[in-house]
XYZ file of C-alpha atoms in Angstrom:
278
model
C -15.409 -54.060 8.498
C -17.039 -51.334 10.284
C -15.942 -49.245 12.636
C -19.913 -49.049 14.496
C -20.381 -48.933 18.238
C -21.745 -51.987 18.410
C -22.225 -51.896 22.618
C -23.254 -49.410 24.994
C -24.464 -50.510 27.977
C -23.878 -51.844 30.594
C -23.745 -55.689 29.901
C -20.788 -57.513 30.408
C -21.663 -60.806 29.019
C -19.557 -59.743 25.422
C -16.133 -58.033 25.736
C -16.268 -54.471 24.435
C -12.106 -53.988 22.928
C -11.285 -50.730 20.107
C -8.409 -51.300 18.288
C -6.835 -48.236 16.875
C -5.659 -49.003 13.411
C -5.261 -47.615 9.897
C -8.408 -45.931 7.785
C -7.522 -47.766 4.653
C -5.660 -50.834 5.793
C -2.425 -49.553 5.448
C -1.657 -52.173 8.403
C -4.893 -53.783 7.501
C -3.036 -57.753 8.390
C -2.347 -56.726 11.404
C -6.251 -56.465 12.019
C -6.853 -59.628 10.910
C -3.709 -62.152 12.986
C -4.977 -59.608 15.969
C -9.097 -60.656 14.882
C -8.202 -64.072 14.567
C -6.076 -64.438 17.899
C -8.146 -62.968 19.679
C -10.767 -64.495 18.935
C -9.266 -67.915 19.356
C -8.170 -67.411 22.710
C -10.904 -66.060 24.352
C -13.710 -67.787 26.676
C -16.073 -64.972 25.934
C -17.275 -63.426 22.981
C -16.170 -60.151 21.489
C -17.568 -57.538 19.581
C -14.567 -55.216 18.074
C -15.541 -51.167 16.792
C -12.589 -50.527 14.999
C -11.278 -46.715 15.513
C -9.698 -45.144 12.189
C -10.383 -42.069 10.701
C -13.907 -41.772 8.487
C -15.243 -39.334 6.879
C -18.534 -39.158 8.805
C -19.220 -40.467 11.915
C -17.848 -40.697 15.706
C -13.725 -41.078 14.156
C -14.716 -37.952 11.655
C -13.223 -34.668 12.496
C -9.347 -35.307 14.544
C -6.838 -33.430 14.724
C -3.450 -36.091 14.339
C -1.222 -33.305 12.738
C 1.087 -34.404 15.551
C 0.223 -38.530 16.082
C 3.039 -41.416 15.961
C 0.188 -43.428 14.082
C -3.472 -42.540 12.002
C -4.163 -43.701 15.590
C -2.374 -42.688 18.005
C -5.376 -40.221 19.917
C -8.442 -42.113 20.009
C -8.052 -44.009 22.358
C -9.039 -40.728 24.515
C -12.578 -41.089 22.778
C -13.275 -45.012 23.914
C -15.096 -43.339 27.229
C -17.310 -40.957 25.184
C -18.227 -43.282 21.703
C -19.472 -45.637 25.488
C -21.713 -42.290 26.222
C -20.085 -42.663 29.549
C -21.246 -46.304 30.343
C -19.450 -49.322 31.412
C -16.315 -50.940 30.936
C -13.677 -51.216 27.628
C -10.633 -52.356 26.693
C -8.462 -50.553 24.036
C -4.970 -51.892 21.807
C -3.257 -51.236 19.273
C -3.833 -52.818 15.910
C 0.128 -53.948 15.979
C 0.094 -56.729 18.744
C -0.990 -60.395 19.411
C -3.189 -62.020 21.765
C -2.128 -64.342 22.947
C -4.043 -64.986 26.615
C -7.557 -65.148 27.083
C -9.033 -60.600 26.937
C -11.872 -62.284 29.405
C -9.266 -62.786 32.131
C -8.238 -59.009 31.732
C -11.929 -57.728 31.011
C -13.230 -59.232 34.407
C -9.898 -58.165 36.757
C -11.719 -55.560 39.348
C -11.331 -51.656 39.784
C -9.594 -50.532 42.505
C -10.468 -47.448 44.312
C -10.545 -44.327 42.459
C -9.041 -45.564 39.050
C -10.376 -44.406 35.725
C -7.726 -46.766 33.802
C -6.372 -50.214 34.367
C -2.537 -50.373 31.848
C 1.319 -51.495 32.138
C 2.938 -49.414 34.638
C 4.644 -45.481 33.499
C 1.281 -45.146 31.372
C 1.724 -47.112 28.798
C -2.064 -46.791 27.244
C -1.169 -49.271 24.314
C -3.201 -51.543 25.943
C -5.990 -50.420 28.857
C -9.075 -50.979 30.501
C -10.839 -47.752 30.278
C -13.943 -47.454 33.299
C -15.489 -45.534 31.218
C -18.552 -43.217 34.125
C -15.179 -42.718 36.405
C -13.084 -41.912 32.863
C -16.062 -39.896 32.225
C -15.782 -37.383 34.938
C -12.426 -36.478 34.703
C -11.202 -36.236 30.708
C -12.085 -33.168 28.511
C -14.937 -32.968 26.714
C -14.603 -34.794 23.609
C -15.284 -31.998 20.883
C -12.120 -30.382 22.764
C -9.666 -33.769 22.840
C -10.773 -33.796 18.542
C -10.358 -30.104 17.985
C -6.417 -30.121 19.402
C -4.294 -32.913 17.828
C -1.326 -32.274 21.116
C -4.420 -33.257 23.462
C -2.770 -36.819 22.976
C 0.022 -36.024 24.542
C -1.141 -33.569 26.793
C -3.688 -36.220 28.091
C -0.503 -38.212 29.777
C 1.690 -35.867 31.142
C -1.714 -34.481 32.935
C -2.829 -37.471 33.966
C 0.884 -38.976 35.318
C 0.387 -36.313 37.632
C -3.079 -38.023 39.114
C -1.524 -42.181 39.956
C -4.339 -42.623 42.276
C -6.613 -42.598 38.515
C -4.349 -45.681 37.181
C -4.277 -49.389 38.139
C -1.623 -51.390 36.683
C -1.959 -54.800 35.526
C 0.107 -57.739 34.736
C 2.858 -56.493 32.053
C 2.420 -59.845 30.001
C -0.569 -57.658 28.705
C 1.393 -55.757 27.261
C 5.050 -57.154 26.308
C 6.881 -55.188 23.799
C 8.455 -57.041 21.198
C 9.008 -59.824 23.179
C 11.133 -58.464 26.417
C 12.823 -61.243 27.291
C 9.871 -63.764 27.932
C 9.301 -67.106 26.422
C 7.264 -66.709 24.295
C 4.307 -69.255 26.413
C 5.055 -66.867 29.160
C 3.193 -63.665 27.726
C -0.854 -62.724 26.550
C -0.282 -59.858 24.464
C 2.225 -59.366 22.095
C 3.189 -56.134 20.980
C 5.093 -55.654 18.262
C 5.563 -51.578 18.941
C 9.198 -50.907 17.635
C 7.466 -49.577 14.440
C 11.130 -50.136 12.238
C 11.115 -54.319 12.895
C 7.206 -54.587 12.256
C 6.195 -57.872 11.053
C 4.016 -57.026 9.151
C 5.371 -54.767 6.905
C 6.883 -57.088 4.584
C 3.568 -58.074 3.318
C 1.776 -54.794 4.093
C 4.631 -52.246 1.838
C 4.582 -54.642 -1.251
C 0.663 -54.680 -1.314
C 0.406 -50.927 -0.719
C 2.561 -50.292 -3.849
C 0.571 -52.951 -5.875
C -2.520 -50.615 -5.388
C -0.670 -47.188 -6.176
C 0.201 -46.817 -1.811
C 2.339 -46.186 0.908
C 2.753 -46.986 3.872
C 2.007 -44.661 6.757
C 5.563 -45.114 8.463
C 8.309 -43.863 6.539
C 11.194 -44.747 8.374
C 13.974 -47.448 8.479
C 12.651 -50.507 7.584
C 14.667 -54.054 9.157
C 14.581 -57.330 10.638
C 12.304 -57.943 14.260
C 15.154 -59.123 16.601
C 13.678 -62.209 17.432
C 13.010 -64.571 15.154
C 10.728 -66.541 17.353
C 8.110 -63.796 17.633
C 7.996 -63.060 13.699
C 7.223 -66.960 12.916
C 4.546 -66.378 15.537
C 3.307 -63.776 13.471
C 3.658 -65.857 10.172
C 2.017 -68.746 11.810
C -1.126 -66.688 12.941
C -1.530 -65.021 9.702
C -1.765 -68.074 7.301
C -3.816 -68.916 10.403
C -6.194 -66.609 9.338
C -5.945 -67.288 5.929
C -7.286 -71.098 6.423
C -9.520 -69.843 8.283
C -11.376 -67.503 5.286
C -10.132 -64.348 6.775
C -9.176 -61.628 4.505
C -6.528 -59.111 4.487
C -9.470 -56.927 1.750
C -11.364 -57.649 4.188
C -10.485 -54.842 6.362
C -10.430 -52.079 3.748
C -11.824 -51.496 0.563
C -9.948 -51.749 -3.302
C -11.841 -48.773 -4.678
C -9.507 -45.619 -3.903
C -12.644 -43.297 -4.344
C -13.540 -44.727 -0.423
C -9.397 -44.208 0.876
C -9.533 -41.177 3.066
C -7.323 -38.697 3.994
C -5.264 -37.385 6.770
C -2.600 -36.085 8.795
C 0.459 -37.101 11.067
C 3.670 -36.679 12.631
C 6.232 -38.215 10.350
C 8.787 -40.913 11.752
C 11.641 -40.407 9.137
C 13.924 -40.488 12.409
C 12.263 -42.964 14.014
C 14.145 -43.960 17.282
C 12.065 -46.760 19.247
C 11.012 -46.098 22.825
C 10.582 -49.792 24.270
C 13.382 -50.738 25.441
C 14.008 -53.123 23.408
C 15.230 -51.045 20.074
C 16.541 -53.608 18.072
C 19.019 -50.824 16.380
C 20.934 -51.063 20.035
C 21.028 -54.691 19.802
C 19.175 -54.879 22.996
């Protein structure tokens, strides 16, 4: 799968979806499930850009030493990747799309907002107004060259609430929260310790002589129905002809090295930490 940017025009007939992911297929199961469910439930065509470390191109040369995931800071590059034209949706790869992304894509903008998101600057699902954002956020080379830009931009933008527009929290539901599955539009299994794909990803990587980037404790998801949902769409994707190996190269010469922060002392910050029984 290529990370080539497919759409930079103002044409809104295709949804521009940017997805942050690991570069060597560490989370390929999540990519497959996200793509399958996004396309399955969308009433509009979707152009997907997989944002990941690469040896050359737009996503190369990013400093990521302080990132929690291999892709944390890439979201800030989306306006520049779109040449500061039009709009784009960002998502982490650890998501199941249950709603029609066309609803989010066609949502109108308010006033001077540059980004639509869940409240409290939860940008793991976000829609960017790329033109407006280009007038606010720093130059892309500045963002790429400083690994702490990710956190610095969060801090700076929280002090300017007029730049954000909140949407229905169900577009970024954390691990099911206390909701029924039929209420959720995007299920974000954001507690890294209980991500449902790890039971498949970790053995797969071991068989390839590699390790997963998440080095903290692994435990069962707090909700069996959420795990069952992932498993159902995983099987459905495979049955449709998709393959996990579509999302990375099996040739070790193509694997890309990168740096990120260790998660050995990870504690979930989503308010629904399974280790706390919430």
